[in-house]
mmCIF file of C-alpha atoms in Angstrom:
data_model
loop_
_atom_site.group_PDB
_atom_site.id
_atom_site.type_symbol
_atom_site.label_atom_id
_atom_site.label_comp_id
_atom_site.label_asym_id
_atom_site.label_seq_id
_atom_site.Cartn_x
_atom_site.Cartn_y
_atom_site.Cartn_z
ATOM 1 C CA GLY A 2 4.781 -5.576 -4.600
ATOM 2 C CA ILE A 3 4.206 -1.918 -5.635
ATOM 3 C CA MET A 4 2.028 -2.036 -3.587
ATOM 4 C CA VAL A 5 3.389 -3.397 -0.221
ATOM 5 C CA GLY A 6 6.437 -1.943 -0.811
ATOM 6 C CA THR A 7 5.453 2.018 -1.042
ATOM 7 C CA VAL A 8 1.991 1.404 1.855
ATOM 8 C CA VAL A 9 4.050 -1.003 4.110
ATOM 9 C CA ASN A 10 7.654 -0.836 3.181
ATOM 10 C CA ALA A 11 7.814 3.209 3.031
ATOM 11 C CA PHE A 12 5.308 4.340 4.683
ATOM 12 C CA SER A 13 4.074 1.665 8.268
ATOM 13 C CA GLU A 14 7.527 0.504 8.479
ATOM 14 C CA LEU A 15 9.436 3.876 8.727
ATOM 15 C CA TYR A 16 6.884 6.917 8.675
ATOM 16 C CA ASP A 17 3.730 6.670 9.540
ATOM 17 C CA VAL A 18 3.855 6.702 13.584
ATOM 18 C CA VAL A 19 6.001 9.945 13.744
ATOM 19 C CA PHE A 20 3.272 11.108 11.121
ATOM 20 C CA LEU A 21 0.279 10.295 13.835
ATOM 21 C CA GLU A 22 1.925 11.932 16.632
ATOM 22 C CA LYS A 23 2.844 14.690 14.749
ATOM 23 C CA SER A 24 -0.624 15.241 12.914
ATOM 24 C CA PHE A 25 -3.083 13.927 15.751
ATOM 25 C CA LEU A 26 -0.439 15.026 19.159
ATOM 26 C CA LEU A 27 -0.873 11.548 20.150
ATOM 27 C CA THR A 28 1.701 9.369 22.332
ATOM 28 C CA SER A 29 3.938 6.648 20.443
ATOM 29 C CA GLU A 30 2.190 3.468 21.973
ATOM 30 C CA LYS A 31 -1.069 4.849 20.731
ATOM 31 C CA ALA A 32 0.075 6.000 17.246
ATOM 32 C CA ALA A 33 2.005 3.053 17.324
ATOM 33 C CA ALA A 34 -1.300 0.513 18.043
ATOM 34 C CA ILE A 35 -3.029 2.654 15.129
ATOM 35 C CA SER A 36 0.100 1.872 12.709
ATOM 36 C CA SER A 37 -0.607 -2.144 13.831
ATOM 37 C CA MET A 38 -3.989 -2.380 12.877
ATOM 38 C CA ILE A 39 -1.949 -1.774 9.318
ATOM 39 C CA PHE A 40 0.118 -5.971 9.474
ATOM 40 C CA ILE A 41 -3.433 -6.380 11.932
ATOM 41 C CA GLY A 42 -5.559 -6.074 8.405
ATOM 42 C CA ILE A 43 -2.973 -7.693 6.011
ATOM 43 C CA ALA A 44 -2.880 -11.259 8.810
ATOM 44 C CA VAL A 45 -6.989 -10.566 7.706
ATOM 45 C CA GLY A 46 -6.738 -10.081 4.361
ATOM 46 C CA GLY A 47 -3.853 -12.413 2.642
ATOM 47 C CA PRO A 48 -6.282 -15.782 3.561
ATOM 48 C CA LEU A 49 -9.591 -14.241 1.861
ATOM 49 C CA HIS A 50 -8.321 -12.743 -0.986
ATOM 50 C CA GLY A 51 -8.161 -16.524 -2.595
ATOM 51 C CA LEU A 52 -11.652 -17.009 -1.727
ATOM 52 C CA ILE A 53 -13.280 -13.069 -2.924
ATOM 53 C CA ALA A 54 -11.377 -13.822 -6.300
ATOM 54 C CA ARG A 55 -12.260 -17.574 -6.590
ATOM 55 C CA GLY A 56 -16.016 -15.377 -5.954
ATOM 56 C CA LEU A 57 -15.406 -12.846 -8.196
ATOM 57 C CA ASN A 58 -14.569 -16.061 -10.844
ATOM 58 C CA SER A 59 -11.644 -12.833 -11.715
ATOM 59 C CA LEU A 60 -8.313 -12.551 -9.979
ATOM 60 C CA LYS A 61 -7.955 -9.889 -12.161
ATOM 61 C CA ARG A 62 -11.473 -8.211 -11.248
ATOM 62 C CA TRP A 63 -10.234 -8.847 -7.787
ATOM 63 C CA MET A 64 -6.871 -7.024 -7.869
ATOM 64 C CA LEU A 65 -7.971 -3.939 -10.205
ATOM 65 C CA CYS A 66 -10.626 -2.995 -7.252
ATOM 66 C CA ALA A 67 -7.859 -3.887 -4.093
ATOM 67 C CA ASN A 68 -5.855 -2.005 -5.776
ATOM 68 C CA LEU A 69 -8.513 1.178 -6.453
ATOM 69 C CA ALA A 70 -9.447 0.572 -2.291
ATOM 70 C CA THR A 71 -5.759 0.772 -1.834
ATOM 71 C CA LEU A 72 -5.439 3.935 -3.246
ATOM 72 C CA ILE A 73 -9.091 5.570 -1.698
ATOM 73 C CA CYS A 74 -7.511 4.783 1.559
ATOM 74 C CA PHE A 75 -4.158 5.718 1.406
ATOM 75 C CA SER A 76 -5.123 9.224 -0.045
ATOM 76 C CA ILE A 77 -7.392 9.235 3.219
ATOM 77 C CA ILE A 78 -5.236 8.756 4.818
ATOM 78 C CA VAL A 79 -2.927 11.505 4.073
ATOM 79 C CA PHE A 80 -5.159 13.603 4.536
ATOM 80 C CA SER A 81 -6.317 12.487 7.430
ATOM 81 C CA SER A 82 -5.046 14.836 9.798
ATOM 82 C CA GLN A 83 -6.412 17.983 7.439
ATOM 83 C CA LEU A 84 -10.214 15.829 7.352
ATOM 84 C CA HIS A 85 -10.410 15.901 10.780
ATOM 85 C CA LEU A 86 -11.284 12.049 11.063
ATOM 86 C CA PRO A 87 -11.904 10.405 14.431
ATOM 87 C CA TYR A 88 -10.018 8.019 15.582
ATOM 88 C CA SER A 89 -12.111 4.912 15.248
ATOM 89 C CA ALA A 90 -11.881 5.993 11.231
ATOM 90 C CA ILE A 91 -8.808 5.733 11.482
ATOM 91 C CA TYR A 92 -8.509 2.439 12.816
ATOM 92 C CA VAL A 93 -10.343 1.587 9.875
ATOM 93 C CA LEU A 94 -8.990 3.439 7.810
ATOM 94 C CA TYR A 95 -5.004 1.625 8.503
ATOM 95 C CA PHE A 96 -6.790 -1.590 8.140
ATOM 96 C CA LEU A 97 -8.160 -1.686 5.360
ATOM 97 C CA THR A 98 -5.324 -0.615 3.781
ATOM 98 C CA GLY A 99 -3.668 -3.387 5.109
ATOM 99 C CA PHE A 100 -6.320 -5.613 4.100
ATOM 100 C CA PHE A 101 -6.579 -4.426 0.646
ATOM 101 C CA VAL A 102 -2.060 -4.194 -0.056
ATOM 102 C CA SER A 103 -2.284 -7.850 0.963
ATOM 103 C CA SER A 104 -3.956 -8.829 -2.248
ATOM 104 C CA MET A 105 -0.973 -8.625 -3.698
ATOM 105 C CA LEU A 106 -0.166 -11.897 -2.787
ATOM 106 C CA LEU A 107 -2.314 -13.083 -5.746
ATOM 107 C CA SER A 108 -0.337 -12.545 -8.031
ATOM 108 C CA PHE A 109 1.219 -15.584 -6.918
ATOM 109 C CA SER A 110 -1.626 -17.111 -7.686
ATOM 110 C CA MET A 111 -1.442 -15.695 -11.360
ATOM 111 C CA VAL A 112 2.370 -16.215 -12.767
ATOM 112 C CA ARG A 113 1.426 -19.754 -11.250
ATOM 113 C CA GLU A 114 -0.853 -19.608 -13.477
ATOM 114 C CA ARG A 115 0.313 -18.539 -16.335
ATOM 115 C CA TYR A 116 4.421 -19.278 -16.528
ATOM 116 C CA HIS A 117 5.863 -22.855 -17.192
ATOM 117 C CA GLN A 118 6.599 -23.928 -13.972
ATOM 118 C CA LYS A 119 10.122 -24.158 -14.630
ATOM 119 C CA LEU A 120 10.049 -19.833 -14.201
ATOM 120 C CA HIS A 121 7.809 -19.776 -11.401
ATOM 121 C CA ALA A 122 11.159 -19.557 -8.629
ATOM 122 C CA VAL A 123 12.904 -16.223 -11.030
ATOM 123 C CA VAL A 124 9.254 -14.762 -11.660
ATOM 124 C CA PHE A 125 8.616 -15.112 -8.026
ATOM 125 C CA ALA A 126 12.248 -13.681 -7.222
ATOM 126 C CA ILE A 127 11.145 -10.185 -9.184
ATOM 127 C CA ILE A 128 7.806 -10.162 -7.179
ATOM 128 C CA ASN A 129 9.985 -9.726 -4.366
ATOM 129 C CA MET A 130 12.702 -7.955 -5.952
ATOM 130 C CA THR A 131 10.210 -5.160 -6.648
ATOM 131 C CA ILE A 132 8.629 -5.108 -2.887
ATOM 132 C CA GLY A 133 12.006 -4.827 -1.771
ATOM 133 C CA ILE A 134 13.179 -1.976 -4.562
ATOM 134 C CA CYS A 135 10.199 -0.238 -3.236
ATOM 135 C CA GLY A 136 11.047 -0.178 -0.373
ATOM 136 C CA PHE A 137 14.086 1.386 -0.614
ATOM 137 C CA ILE A 138 13.384 2.992 -3.273
ATOM 138 C CA PHE A 139 10.639 5.024 -1.611
ATOM 139 C CA GLN A 140 12.652 5.630 2.318
ATOM 140 C CA TYR A 141 15.196 6.971 0.438
ATOM 141 C CA ALA A 142 13.055 9.783 -0.983
ATOM 142 C CA LEU A 143 11.015 10.219 1.538
ATOM 143 C CA GLY A 144 12.861 10.587 3.668
ATOM 144 C CA GLU A 145 15.147 13.269 0.785
ATOM 145 C CA LEU A 146 11.732 14.826 0.315
ATOM 146 C CA LEU A 147 10.720 15.561 4.556
ATOM 147 C CA HIS A 148 14.109 16.812 4.690
ATOM 148 C CA TYR A 149 14.252 19.294 2.150
ATOM 149 C CA LEU A 150 10.052 20.182 3.217
ATOM 150 C CA GLY A 151 10.542 20.879 6.416
ATOM 151 C CA GLN A 152 13.511 23.444 5.736
ATOM 152 C CA HIS A 153 11.938 25.077 3.740
ATOM 153 C CA ALA A 154 9.142 24.999 5.434
ATOM 154 C CA ILE A 155 7.413 28.439 6.781
ATOM 155 C CA ASN A 156 4.893 28.225 9.592
ATOM 156 C CA SER A 157 3.654 25.449 8.366
ATOM 157 C CA ALA A 158 1.825 23.016 10.501
ATOM 158 C CA PRO A 159 3.673 19.893 12.043
ATOM 159 C CA GLN A 160 2.155 17.470 9.479
ATOM 160 C CA THR A 161 1.882 19.839 6.330
ATOM 161 C CA PRO A 162 5.899 17.755 5.158
ATOM 162 C CA PHE A 163 4.511 14.486 5.938
ATOM 163 C CA ILE A 164 0.922 15.663 3.524
ATOM 164 C CA HIS A 165 2.606 16.520 1.195
ATOM 165 C CA ALA A 166 6.525 13.701 0.686
ATOM 166 C CA PHE A 167 3.332 11.421 1.208
ATOM 167 C CA TRP A 168 1.773 12.731 -2.098
ATOM 168 C CA PHE A 169 4.405 11.110 -3.839
ATOM 169 C CA LEU A 170 3.266 7.326 -3.003
ATOM 170 C CA LEU A 171 0.182 8.233 -3.964
ATOM 171 C CA ILE A 172 2.093 8.160 -7.900
ATOM 172 C CA PRO A 173 3.780 4.324 -7.271
ATOM 173 C CA LEU A 174 -0.065 3.434 -6.434
ATOM 174 C CA ILE A 175 -1.438 5.027 -9.126
ATOM 175 C CA VAL A 176 1.022 3.163 -11.210
ATOM 176 C CA SER A 177 0.118 0.309 -9.648
ATOM 177 C CA PHE A 178 -3.162 0.731 -10.670
ATOM 178 C CA PHE A 179 -2.656 0.687 -13.477
ATOM 179 C CA LEU A 180 -0.250 -1.756 -14.461
ATOM 180 C CA CYS A 181 -3.444 -3.613 -13.024
ATOM 181 C CA CYS A 182 -5.275 -2.782 -15.784
ATOM 182 C CA TYR A 183 -2.974 -4.462 -18.764
ATOM 183 C CA LEU A 184 -2.855 -8.043 -16.851
ATOM 184 C CA ARG A 185 -4.465 -10.640 -19.883
ATOM 185 C CA GLN A 186 -7.531 -11.947 -17.790
ATOM 186 C CA ASP A 187 -7.476 -16.394 -18.123
ATOM 187 C CA ASN A 188 -10.202 -17.437 -17.564
ATOM 188 C CA ASP A 189 -9.248 -20.650 -14.959
ATOM 189 C CA ALA A 190 -6.809 -17.485 -13.281
ATOM 190 C CA THR A 191 -9.135 -19.466 -10.001
ATOM 191 C CA THR A 192 -8.180 -22.763 -10.597
ATOM 192 C CA SER A 193 -5.093 -22.646 -8.191
ATOM 193 C CA LEU A 194 -6.674 -20.609 -5.018
#
């Protein structure tokens, strides 16, 4: 939920088109096309994560891998304007970020296995609430941070405030990874996939 709230709700739904326009001097149409790759990655990844976790016979192991991959891909996106990556690489990075972010859907399988059926609705609501709250908090925080950095930037490139502000989003992704490390591993956790 933290991954989706930060990468999708705070970054992709609000700031990444402007980031791409300013960082790479793209038209809004081209920036939107790149941005849409996150959602295409989610559409492709969503159904596949259960199969991958079943193949590994571990929800936790795949959730950890996907969290780490999200962190790496998103970090590269944040610094992509300084890395001078070709557009094809940026398309792939956005797709992979969406693909790995959608691994959060495995948390619903994990809840189904670990909690009594009477608690499923409550725990599902907490997961969805986490996504919404993270989106709200990080959209607002990024807006304030970008406003502050924009006012105090002296002779900086147009993408510099974005890079500094998006550093902030790496923190919840790191927290998400460490929270996954503390998940209890059940041997039969992939039976519901």
